[in-house]
Amino acid sequence: MILSEQHKKFRQEMRRFALAEIAPDAERIDREQVFPYEHIPKLNKKGLLGMVVPKEYGGFYTNTLDYAIAVEEISRVCGSTGITVAAHNSLITYPIYAFGNEEQKRKYLPPICSGGELGSFGLTEPGAGSDAAGTKTTAVKRGDKWILNGTKCFITNASVGTTFVITAVTDKSKGAKGITAFILRKGTPGFSVGKKENKMGLRGSDTAFLHFDDVEIPDSDRLGPEGAGFKEFMITLDGGRISIGALALGLGQGALDSALEFAKTYEENGKPLISRQYIQFKLADISMQIEAARNFVYEAALAKDTGEKFTRLSAMAKLYASEAAHSAAYWGMQILGDYGYTERYPMERIYRDIKLCEIGEGTSEIQRLVISRELIRGTS
């Protein structure tokens, strides 16, 4: 896909920013498994925490394609920071903007879009992952308040977030149509953050449990109508899949960058590795797959920007980009050989990081299910 001059300039700006401000800390963040706190003020100053919200609510919205490019370029050097940006924008600021009333948008969006605070999205539960309709967390109405009880798991930005959007069952008899969404602030009595996960990859990204023990939420913090929570988050996830596709795309490009640089500089029998035709062919294959993934992601972003239905496109973008990136990291590791298996090069970090993209926001199998359902319905 040929980018406009504006998008090309934005990519160059994001590339310079990522290399100068994000890349130097990437290896340490992964090794020490620490959240990249030092990156948050930089991201905030750059407007990257409010990319899907307009200025009137404290955001810096331009378009979805720019947002995808930003996630891609940050993830190209640091997957942990990339997913922090992606989850914050797509899964917390977006649903408040899309489904919140005017009072909620003016109250909750400015601190997390331009105030340097982060948000978090609570959907997944120990018994409700791919089957999000199987939510067990409950919210019972008492007067003008809701009493929330339950547990969420694998929640990105859980420990560092200040504003949360949570789903809970409000009418068990209605199944998925009995799930409602709520906005919740850190520090609310009965609300606590649990165990931080020790993950294989994206180890600088904060992932933990959320616990709710008779948490009182005023009805004014209900996000959208009663029973609309499941539908709201299916819509949210459609857009979130574009950002996970962009995350995967950046990681895959990072794998290609590393493999190409190694092949150019490493010598085998007195000749650069890249002089070997079989290495050239494998690099060509990786490059082709990454470029195809880029077209998928960008096409889905453009569809969202132009108001077209993009459910199938976003699922395809996420699926293809994550599997292409996995292949890039695998073959990149083969090209580097023993060196790729060490921390001397970023390849082993990328290899670990990329796996999440085939699981989070719907596994590859779920994406195939979404695509096939859309095909059967005859929708685009």
mmCIF file of C-alpha atoms in Angstrom:
data_model
loop_
_atom_site.group_PDB
_atom_site.id
_atom_site.type_symbol
_atom_site.label_atom_id
_atom_site.label_comp_id
_atom_site.label_asym_id
_atom_site.label_seq_id
_atom_site.Cartn_x
_atom_site.Cartn_y
_atom_site.Cartn_z
ATOM 1 C CA MET A 1 0.000 0.000 0.000
ATOM 2 C CA ILE A 2 1.335 3.437 -0.933
ATOM 3 C CA LEU A 3 1.118 5.905 1.941
ATOM 4 C CA SER A 4 0.261 9.567 1.521
ATOM 5 C CA GLU A 5 3.000 12.120 2.199
ATOM 6 C CA GLN A 6 1.354 12.946 5.505
ATOM 7 C CA HIS A 7 1.443 9.314 6.620
ATOM 8 C CA LYS A 8 5.049 8.940 5.417
ATOM 9 C CA LYS A 9 6.104 11.958 7.467
ATOM 10 C CA PHE A 10 4.268 10.617 10.494
ATOM 11 C CA ARG A 11 6.005 7.248 10.119
ATOM 12 C CA GLN A 12 9.402 8.961 9.972
ATOM 13 C CA GLU A 13 8.527 10.987 13.059
ATOM 14 C CA MET A 14 7.461 7.862 14.952
ATOM 15 C CA ARG A 15 10.565 5.979 13.827
ATOM 16 C CA ARG A 16 12.853 8.733 15.127
ATOM 17 C CA PHE A 17 10.910 8.923 18.384
ATOM 18 C CA ALA A 18 10.956 5.146 18.919
ATOM 19 C CA LEU A 19 14.686 4.831 18.228
ATOM 20 C CA ALA A 20 15.639 7.786 20.408
ATOM 21 C CA GLU A 21 13.226 7.462 23.332
ATOM 22 C CA ILE A 22 12.010 3.854 23.502
ATOM 23 C CA ALA A 23 14.658 1.535 22.041
ATOM 24 C CA PRO A 24 17.488 2.265 24.545
ATOM 25 C CA ASP A 25 15.453 0.811 27.443
ATOM 26 C CA ALA A 26 13.852 -2.158 25.660
ATOM 27 C CA GLU A 27 16.372 -4.854 26.591
ATOM 28 C CA ARG A 28 16.548 -3.783 30.263
ATOM 29 C CA ILE A 29 12.758 -3.558 30.605
ATOM 30 C CA ASP A 30 12.418 -7.132 29.358
ATOM 31 C CA ARG A 31 15.320 -8.505 31.380
ATOM 32 C CA GLU A 32 14.216 -6.909 34.662
ATOM 33 C CA GLN A 33 10.496 -7.383 33.944
ATOM 34 C CA VAL A 34 9.747 -3.792 34.938
ATOM 35 C CA PHE A 35 6.974 -1.597 33.635
ATOM 36 C CA PRO A 36 8.302 1.208 31.395
ATOM 37 C CA TYR A 37 7.244 4.054 33.706
ATOM 38 C CA GLU A 38 9.881 6.328 32.174
ATOM 39 C CA HIS A 39 8.187 6.042 28.787
ATOM 40 C CA ILE A 40 4.740 7.235 29.911
ATOM 41 C CA PRO A 41 5.573 10.986 30.152
ATOM 42 C CA LYS A 42 7.258 10.792 26.732
ATOM 43 C CA LEU A 43 4.262 9.020 25.202
ATOM 44 C CA ASN A 44 1.907 11.506 26.820
ATOM 45 C CA LYS A 45 3.876 14.520 25.581
ATOM 46 C CA LYS A 46 3.798 13.057 22.080
ATOM 47 C CA GLY A 47 0.016 12.651 22.235
ATOM 48 C CA LEU A 48 0.205 8.871 21.953
ATOM 49 C CA LEU A 49 -2.095 8.159 24.914
ATOM 50 C CA GLY A 50 -5.110 9.828 23.315
ATOM 51 C CA MET A 51 -4.883 8.740 19.703
ATOM 52 C CA VAL A 52 -8.486 7.567 19.298
ATOM 53 C CA VAL A 53 -10.172 10.485 21.105
ATOM 54 C CA PRO A 54 -10.746 14.022 19.766
ATOM 55 C CA LYS A 55 -9.222 17.144 21.321
ATOM 56 C CA GLU A 56 -12.441 18.273 22.992
ATOM 57 C CA TYR A 57 -12.017 15.372 25.448
ATOM 58 C CA GLY A 58 -8.272 15.750 25.883
ATOM 59 C CA GLY A 59 -7.259 13.479 23.012
ATOM 60 C CA PHE A 60 -5.113 13.931 19.920
ATOM 61 C CA TYR A 61 -7.124 11.993 17.357
ATOM 62 C CA THR A 62 -5.925 12.107 13.783
ATOM 63 C CA ASN A 63 -6.914 8.813 12.139
ATOM 64 C CA THR A 64 -6.739 5.064 12.701
ATOM 65 C CA LEU A 65 -3.956 4.599 10.150
ATOM 66 C CA ASP A 66 -1.666 7.001 12.024
ATOM 67 C CA TYR A 67 -2.526 5.161 15.218
ATOM 68 C CA ALA A 68 -1.602 1.805 13.641
ATOM 69 C CA ILE A 69 1.671 3.275 12.377
ATOM 70 C CA ALA A 70 2.510 4.587 15.855
ATOM 71 C CA VAL A 71 1.884 1.185 17.483
ATOM 72 C CA GLU A 72 3.872 -0.504 14.714
ATOM 73 C CA GLU A 73 6.948 1.707 15.057
ATOM 74 C CA ILE A 74 7.006 1.558 18.865
ATOM 75 C CA SER A 75 6.558 -2.228 18.823
ATOM 76 C CA ARG A 76 9.355 -2.510 16.271
ATOM 77 C CA VAL A 77 11.777 -1.606 19.068
ATOM 78 C CA CYS A 78 9.861 -2.563 22.240
ATOM 79 C CA GLY A 79 6.853 -4.859 22.316
ATOM 80 C CA SER A 80 6.145 -4.149 26.002
ATOM 81 C CA THR A 81 5.723 -0.434 25.343
ATOM 82 C CA GLY A 82 3.816 -1.147 22.135
ATOM 83 C CA ILE A 83 1.161 -3.236 23.838
ATOM 84 C CA THR A 84 0.864 -0.686 26.652
ATOM 85 C CA VAL A 85 -0.011 1.988 24.088
ATOM 86 C CA ALA A 86 -2.292 -0.355 22.123
ATOM 87 C CA ALA A 87 -4.321 -1.589 25.100
ATOM 88 C CA HIS A 88 -4.636 1.877 26.602
ATOM 89 C CA ASN A 89 -5.975 3.465 23.423
ATOM 90 C CA SER A 90 -8.090 0.685 21.939
ATOM 91 C CA LEU A 91 -9.537 -0.930 25.047
ATOM 92 C CA ILE A 92 -10.125 1.889 27.514
ATOM 93 C CA THR A 93 -10.152 5.342 25.929
ATOM 94 C CA TYR A 94 -12.128 4.132 22.905
ATOM 95 C CA PRO A 95 -15.096 2.509 24.712
ATOM 96 C CA ILE A 96 -15.494 5.486 27.057
ATOM 97 C CA TYR A 97 -15.510 7.813 24.048
ATOM 98 C CA ALA A 98 -17.721 5.583 21.909
ATOM 99 C CA PHE A 99 -20.297 4.533 24.509
ATOM 100 C CA GLY A 100 -20.002 7.049 27.332
ATOM 101 C CA ASN A 101 -22.369 9.953 27.867
ATOM 102 C CA GLU A 102 -21.134 13.536 27.742
ATOM 103 C CA GLU A 103 -20.542 13.757 31.485
ATOM 104 C CA GLN A 104 -18.549 10.519 31.534
ATOM 105 C CA LYS A 105 -16.397 11.561 28.575
ATOM 106 C CA ARG A 106 -15.531 14.931 30.094
ATOM 107 C CA LYS A 107 -14.855 13.413 33.507
ATOM 108 C CA TYR A 108 -12.844 10.314 32.616
ATOM 109 C CA LEU A 109 -11.111 10.933 29.288
ATOM 110 C CA PRO A 110 -8.840 13.972 29.857
ATOM 111 C CA PRO A 111 -6.773 12.359 32.670
ATOM 112 C CA ILE A 112 -6.040 9.260 30.582
ATOM 113 C CA CYS A 113 -5.730 10.956 27.187
ATOM 114 C CA SER A 114 -3.492 13.895 28.075
ATOM 115 C CA GLY A 115 -2.979 13.783 31.838
ATOM 116 C CA GLY A 116 -0.369 11.035 31.841
ATOM 117 C CA GLU A 117 -2.604 8.448 33.508
ATOM 118 C CA LEU A 118 -3.254 4.986 32.090
ATOM 119 C CA GLY A 119 -6.413 2.943 31.734
ATOM 120 C CA SER A 120 -7.243 -0.752 31.830
ATOM 121 C CA PHE A 121 -9.942 -3.021 30.429
ATOM 122 C CA GLY A 122 -11.413 -5.908 32.436
ATOM 123 C CA LEU A 123 -13.114 -8.559 30.328
ATOM 124 C CA THR A 124 -11.200 -11.864 30.630
ATOM 125 C CA GLU A 125 -11.901 -14.115 33.604
ATOM 126 C CA PRO A 126 -10.464 -17.447 34.808
ATOM 127 C CA GLY A 127 -13.413 -19.229 33.185
ATOM 128 C CA ALA A 128 -14.238 -16.759 30.420
ATOM 129 C CA GLY A 129 -11.502 -16.161 27.873
ATOM 130 C CA SER A 130 -12.458 -16.919 24.282
ATOM 131 C CA ASP A 131 -16.010 -17.357 25.565
ATOM 132 C CA ALA A 132 -16.428 -13.787 26.810
ATOM 133 C CA ALA A 133 -20.167 -14.361 27.163
ATOM 134 C CA GLY A 134 -19.324 -16.764 29.990
ATOM 135 C CA THR A 135 -18.567 -13.863 32.349
ATOM 136 C CA LYS A 136 -19.136 -14.744 36.017
ATOM 137 C CA THR A 137 -18.444 -11.354 37.628
ATOM 138 C CA THR A 138 -21.769 -9.962 38.791
ATOM 139 C CA ALA A 139 -23.253 -6.532 39.407
ATOM 140 C CA VAL A 140 -26.438 -6.368 41.484
ATOM 141 C CA LYS A 141 -28.423 -3.136 41.586
ATOM 142 C CA ARG A 142 -29.322 -1.665 44.954
ATOM 143 C CA GLY A 143 -31.069 1.659 44.685
ATOM 144 C CA ASP A 144 -28.921 3.956 42.565
ATOM 145 C CA LYS A 145 -25.802 1.797 42.988
ATOM 146 C CA TRP A 146 -24.411 -1.474 41.683
ATOM 147 C CA ILE A 147 -22.599 -4.002 43.889
ATOM 148 C CA LEU A 148 -19.788 -5.664 41.934
ATOM 149 C CA ASN A 149 -18.260 -9.045 42.847
ATOM 150 C CA GLY A 150 -15.853 -11.238 40.919
ATOM 151 C CA THR A 151 -12.390 -11.606 39.439
ATOM 152 C CA LYS A 152 -10.725 -10.666 36.166
ATOM 153 C CA CYS A 153 -7.429 -12.116 34.926
ATOM 154 C CA PHE A 154 -4.696 -11.400 32.344
ATOM 155 C CA ILE A 155 -5.543 -7.695 32.520
ATOM 156 C CA THR A 156 -3.079 -5.368 30.766
ATOM 157 C CA ASN A 157 -2.120 -2.215 32.725
ATOM 158 C CA ALA A 158 -3.904 -3.656 35.778
ATOM 159 C CA SER A 159 -1.412 -2.434 38.403
ATOM 160 C CA VAL A 160 -0.629 0.887 36.716
ATOM 161 C CA GLY A 161 -4.094 1.912 35.566
ATOM 162 C CA THR A 162 -6.204 4.564 37.277
ATOM 163 C CA THR A 163 -9.401 4.182 35.238
ATOM 164 C CA PHE A 164 -10.964 0.818 34.435
ATOM 165 C CA VAL A 165 -13.804 -0.383 32.254
ATOM 166 C CA ILE A 166 -15.273 -3.636 33.569
ATOM 167 C CA THR A 167 -17.935 -6.052 32.343
ATOM 168 C CA ALA A 168 -20.317 -7.829 34.708
ATOM 169 C CA VAL A 169 -23.469 -9.931 34.531
ATOM 170 C CA THR A 170 -26.510 -7.876 35.532
ATOM 171 C CA ASP A 171 -29.184 -10.316 34.335
ATOM 172 C CA LYS A 172 -28.106 -13.955 34.155
ATOM 173 C CA SER A 173 -31.316 -15.029 32.413
ATOM 174 C CA LYS A 174 -30.436 -13.008 29.291
ATOM 175 C CA GLY A 175 -27.042 -14.559 28.547
ATOM 176 C CA ALA A 176 -24.771 -12.243 26.580
ATOM 177 C CA LYS A 177 -27.542 -9.620 26.549
ATOM 178 C CA GLY A 178 -27.431 -9.554 30.332
ATOM 179 C CA ILE A 179 -23.857 -8.221 30.517
ATOM 180 C CA THR A 180 -23.297 -4.544 31.361
ATOM 181 C CA ALA A 181 -20.180 -2.352 31.330
ATOM 182 C CA PHE A 182 -19.050 -0.027 34.122
ATOM 183 C CA ILE A 183 -16.356 2.592 34.661
ATOM 184 C CA LEU A 184 -14.331 2.183 37.831
ATOM 185 C CA ARG A 185 -11.547 4.235 39.420
ATOM 186 C CA LYS A 186 -8.520 2.923 41.271
ATOM 187 C CA GLY A 187 -8.903 3.187 45.033
ATOM 188 C CA THR A 188 -12.611 2.368 45.109
ATOM 189 C CA PRO A 189 -13.290 0.390 48.333
ATOM 190 C CA GLY A 190 -13.376 -3.360 47.716
ATOM 191 C CA PHE A 191 -11.445 -3.089 44.451
ATOM 192 C CA SER A 192 -7.919 -4.537 44.500
ATOM 193 C CA VAL A 193 -5.203 -5.612 42.088
ATOM 194 C CA GLY A 194 -3.959 -9.152 42.549
ATOM 195 C CA LYS A 195 -1.001 -11.236 41.487
ATOM 196 C CA LYS A 196 1.201 -9.917 38.685
ATOM 197 C CA GLU A 197 1.795 -12.530 36.013
ATOM 198 C CA ASN A 198 5.310 -13.816 35.275
ATOM 199 C CA LYS A 199 4.999 -14.005 31.502
ATOM 200 C CA MET A 200 7.064 -15.621 28.755
ATOM 201 C CA GLY A 201 7.082 -12.459 26.664
ATOM 202 C CA LEU A 202 6.123 -8.780 26.759
ATOM 203 C CA ARG A 203 7.568 -8.923 30.244
ATOM 204 C CA GLY A 204 7.616 -5.167 30.728
ATOM 205 C CA SER A 205 3.884 -4.967 30.118
ATOM 206 C CA ASP A 206 1.884 -4.967 33.336
ATOM 207 C CA THR A 207 -0.489 -7.957 33.532
ATOM 208 C CA ALA A 208 -2.353 -8.926 36.706
ATOM 209 C CA PHE A 209 -5.618 -10.025 38.320
ATOM 210 C CA LEU A 210 -8.414 -7.672 39.366
ATOM 211 C CA HIS A 211 -10.602 -8.517 42.370
ATOM 212 C CA PHE A 212 -13.992 -7.040 43.280
ATOM 213 C CA ASP A 213 -15.406 -7.591 46.759
ATOM 214 C CA ASP A 214 -18.738 -5.778 47.215
ATOM 215 C CA VAL A 215 -17.518 -2.820 45.182
ATOM 216 C CA GLU A 216 -20.106 -0.040 45.024
ATOM 217 C CA ILE A 217 -20.448 1.672 41.658
ATOM 218 C CA PRO A 218 -22.948 4.510 41.159
ATOM 219 C CA ASP A 219 -25.398 4.032 38.310
ATOM 220 C CA SER A 220 -23.932 7.191 36.780
ATOM 221 C CA ASP A 221 -20.788 5.143 36.070
ATOM 222 C CA ARG A 222 -22.644 2.519 34.069
ATOM 223 C CA LEU A 223 -21.203 2.628 30.535
ATOM 224 C CA GLY A 224 -24.107 2.523 28.093
ATOM 225 C CA PRO A 225 -27.498 0.851 28.629
ATOM 226 C CA GLU A 226 -28.027 -2.149 30.856
ATOM 227 C CA GLY A 227 -27.309 -5.330 28.919
ATOM 228 C CA ALA A 228 -25.274 -3.584 26.208
ATOM 229 C CA GLY A 229 -21.850 -4.435 27.616
ATOM 230 C CA PHE A 230 -21.181 -7.504 25.496
ATOM 231 C CA LYS A 231 -22.130 -5.732 22.281
ATOM 232 C CA GLU A 232 -20.020 -2.695 23.244
ATOM 233 C CA PHE A 233 -16.946 -4.803 23.741
ATOM 234 C CA MET A 234 -17.375 -6.834 20.620
ATOM 235 C CA ILE A 235 -17.297 -3.488 18.794
ATOM 236 C CA THR A 236 -14.301 -2.431 20.887
ATOM 237 C CA LEU A 237 -12.438 -5.622 20.046
ATOM 238 C CA ASP A 238 -12.990 -5.084 16.323
ATOM 239 C CA GLY A 239 -10.847 -1.960 16.602
ATOM 240 C CA GLY A 240 -8.498 -3.547 19.128
ATOM 241 C CA ARG A 241 -7.599 -6.235 16.616
ATOM 242 C CA ILE A 242 -6.198 -3.571 14.312
ATOM 243 C CA SER A 243 -3.868 -2.436 17.077
ATOM 244 C CA ILE A 244 -2.780 -6.006 17.889
ATOM 245 C CA GLY A 245 -2.166 -6.504 14.175
ATOM 246 C CA ALA A 246 -0.002 -3.360 14.269
ATOM 247 C CA LEU A 247 1.815 -4.681 17.347
ATOM 248 C CA ALA A 248 2.536 -7.949 15.530
ATOM 249 C CA LEU A 249 3.569 -6.065 12.419
ATOM 250 C CA GLY A 250 6.095 -4.014 14.378
ATOM 251 C CA LEU A 251 7.523 -7.088 16.087
ATOM 252 C CA GLY A 252 7.787 -8.890 12.747
ATOM 253 C CA GLN A 253 9.548 -5.916 11.180
ATOM 254 C CA GLY A 254 11.893 -5.855 14.164
ATOM 255 C CA ALA A 255 12.717 -9.517 13.530
ATOM 256 C CA LEU A 256 13.462 -8.739 9.897
ATOM 257 C CA ASP A 257 15.620 -5.751 10.904
ATOM 258 C CA SER A 258 17.661 -7.932 13.251
ATOM 259 C CA ALA A 259 18.043 -10.833 10.809
ATOM 260 C CA LEU A 260 19.081 -8.535 7.958
ATOM 261 C CA GLU A 261 21.656 -6.679 10.047
ATOM 262 C CA PHE A 262 23.149 -9.951 11.312
ATOM 263 C CA ALA A 263 23.310 -11.456 7.813
ATOM 264 C CA LYS A 264 25.125 -8.370 6.539
ATOM 265 C CA THR A 265 27.758 -8.302 9.287
ATOM 266 C CA TYR A 266 28.319 -11.948 10.248
ATOM 267 C CA GLU A 267 30.887 -13.805 8.170
ATOM 268 C CA GLU A 268 30.892 -17.477 7.324
ATOM 269 C CA ASN A 269 34.038 -18.901 5.712
ATOM 270 C CA GLY A 270 35.272 -15.363 5.088
ATOM 271 C CA LYS A 271 32.071 -14.171 3.354
ATOM 272 C CA PRO A 272 29.091 -12.248 4.707
ATOM 273 C CA LEU A 273 26.224 -14.576 5.517
ATOM 274 C CA ILE A 274 23.981 -12.553 3.265
ATOM 275 C CA SER A 275 26.029 -13.635 0.253
ATOM 276 C CA ARG A 276 24.464 -17.092 0.615
ATOM 277 C CA GLN A 277 21.512 -17.456 -1.713
ATOM 278 C CA TYR A 278 19.479 -19.545 0.724
ATOM 279 C CA ILE A 279 19.751 -16.699 3.275
ATOM 280 C CA GLN A 280 18.718 -14.174 0.643
ATOM 281 C CA PHE A 281 15.693 -16.277 -0.260
ATOM 282 C CA LYS A 282 14.597 -16.644 3.358
ATOM 283 C CA LEU A 283 14.955 -12.902 3.959
ATOM 284 C CA ALA A 284 12.895 -12.317 0.824
ATOM 285 C CA ASP A 285 10.156 -14.583 2.143
ATOM 286 C CA ILE A 286 10.103 -12.799 5.508
ATOM 287 C CA SER A 287 9.986 -9.394 3.837
ATOM 288 C CA MET A 288 7.140 -10.467 1.556
ATOM 289 C CA GLN A 289 5.058 -11.790 4.453
ATOM 290 C CA ILE A 290 5.617 -8.684 6.563
ATOM 291 C CA GLU A 291 4.666 -6.393 3.682
ATOM 292 C CA ALA A 292 1.500 -8.409 3.072
ATOM 293 C CA ALA A 293 0.692 -8.108 6.789
ATOM 294 C CA ARG A 294 1.247 -4.360 6.588
ATOM 295 C CA ASN A 295 -1.295 -4.120 3.786
ATOM 296 C CA PHE A 296 -3.837 -6.105 5.812
ATOM 297 C CA VAL A 297 -3.403 -3.866 8.869
ATOM 298 C CA TYR A 298 -3.482 -0.628 6.912
ATOM 299 C CA GLU A 299 -6.519 -1.681 4.876
ATOM 300 C CA ALA A 300 -8.438 -2.463 8.065
ATOM 301 C CA ALA A 301 -7.401 0.906 9.531
ATOM 302 C CA LEU A 302 -8.553 2.742 6.410
ATOM 303 C CA ALA A 303 -11.866 0.883 6.439
ATOM 304 C CA LYS A 304 -12.461 2.028 10.011
ATOM 305 C CA ASP A 305 -11.552 5.606 9.090
ATOM 306 C CA THR A 306 -13.953 5.690 6.151
ATOM 307 C CA GLY A 307 -16.856 4.216 8.112
ATOM 308 C CA GLU A 308 -16.911 0.880 6.315
ATOM 309 C CA LYS A 309 -17.679 -2.360 8.124
ATOM 310 C CA PHE A 310 -14.306 -3.743 9.152
ATOM 311 C CA THR A 311 -15.026 -6.749 11.384
ATOM 312 C CA ARG A 312 -13.705 -9.273 8.855
ATOM 313 C CA LEU A 313 -10.787 -7.058 7.816
ATOM 314 C CA SER A 314 -9.621 -6.457 11.384
ATOM 315 C CA ALA A 315 -9.784 -10.184 12.168
ATOM 316 C CA MET A 316 -7.808 -10.951 9.011
ATOM 317 C CA ALA A 317 -5.264 -8.243 9.837
ATOM 318 C CA LYS A 318 -4.711 -9.544 13.345
ATOM 319 C CA LEU A 319 -4.579 -13.178 12.257
ATOM 320 C CA TYR A 320 -2.269 -12.749 9.294
ATOM 321 C CA ALA A 321 0.062 -10.216 10.936
ATOM 322 C CA SER A 322 0.510 -12.296 14.098
ATOM 323 C CA GLU A 323 1.237 -15.497 12.181
ATOM 324 C CA ALA A 324 3.519 -13.701 9.688
ATOM 325 C CA ALA A 325 5.429 -12.137 12.566
ATOM 326 C CA HIS A 326 5.734 -15.505 14.283
ATOM 327 C CA SER A 327 7.216 -16.912 11.078
ATOM 328 C CA ALA A 328 9.579 -13.929 10.799
ATOM 329 C CA ALA A 329 10.848 -14.470 14.327
ATOM 330 C CA TYR A 330 11.209 -18.228 13.797
ATOM 331 C CA TRP A 331 13.233 -17.912 10.606
ATOM 332 C CA GLY A 332 15.097 -14.928 11.981
ATOM 333 C CA MET A 333 16.166 -17.126 14.880
ATOM 334 C CA GLN A 334 17.325 -19.783 12.412
ATOM 335 C CA ILE A 335 19.387 -17.223 10.505
ATOM 336 C CA LEU A 336 21.098 -16.024 13.690
ATOM 337 C CA GLY A 337 21.604 -19.569 14.945
ATOM 338 C CA ASP A 338 23.210 -19.760 18.403
ATOM 339 C CA TYR A 339 23.449 -15.977 18.552
ATOM 340 C CA GLY A 340 19.704 -15.651 18.182
ATOM 341 C CA TYR A 341 19.213 -17.818 21.244
ATOM 342 C CA THR A 342 21.048 -15.323 23.465
ATOM 343 C CA GLU A 343 20.271 -11.848 24.775
ATOM 344 C CA ARG A 344 23.060 -10.473 22.605
ATOM 345 C CA TYR A 345 20.462 -9.774 19.906
ATOM 346 C CA PRO A 346 16.799 -8.752 20.242
ATOM 347 C CA MET A 347 15.630 -11.794 18.271
ATOM 348 C CA GLU A 348 15.029 -14.014 21.286
ATOM 349 C CA ARG A 349 12.977 -11.250 22.952
ATOM 350 C CA ILE A 350 10.919 -10.747 19.800
ATOM 351 C CA TYR A 351 10.452 -14.519 19.498
ATOM 352 C CA ARG A 352 8.926 -14.573 23.002
ATOM 353 C CA ASP A 353 6.950 -11.357 22.604
ATOM 354 C CA ILE A 354 5.176 -12.294 19.401
ATOM 355 C CA LYS A 355 3.311 -15.278 20.827
ATOM 356 C CA LEU A 356 0.879 -13.062 22.710
ATOM 357 C CA CYS A 357 -0.367 -11.651 19.400
ATOM 358 C CA GLU A 358 -1.694 -15.100 18.461
ATOM 359 C CA ILE A 359 -3.581 -15.316 21.770
ATOM 360 C CA GLY A 360 -4.638 -11.889 23.068
ATOM 361 C CA GLU A 361 -7.892 -10.199 21.944
ATOM 362 C CA GLY A 362 -9.010 -13.495 20.450
ATOM 363 C CA THR A 363 -6.830 -16.457 19.530
ATOM 364 C CA SER A 364 -5.991 -17.264 15.927
ATOM 365 C CA GLU A 365 -8.781 -19.835 16.034
ATOM 366 C CA ILE A 366 -11.272 -17.184 17.157
ATOM 367 C CA GLN A 367 -10.162 -14.918 14.297
ATOM 368 C CA ARG A 368 -10.819 -17.715 11.815
ATOM 369 C CA LEU A 369 -14.237 -18.163 13.384
ATOM 370 C CA VAL A 370 -14.985 -14.440 13.026
ATOM 371 C CA ILE A 371 -13.823 -14.412 9.403
ATOM 372 C CA SER A 372 -15.847 -17.475 8.468
ATOM 373 C CA ARG A 373 -18.986 -16.125 10.159
ATOM 374 C CA GLU A 374 -18.672 -12.857 8.265
ATOM 375 C CA LEU A 375 -18.233 -14.760 5.012
ATOM 376 C CA ILE A 376 -21.298 -16.882 5.696
ATOM 377 C CA ARG A 377 -23.302 -13.731 6.460
ATOM 378 C CA GLY A 378 -22.097 -12.252 3.195
ATOM 379 C CA THR A 379 -20.683 -9.154 4.884
ATOM 380 C CA SER A 380 -17.366 -7.416 4.172
#
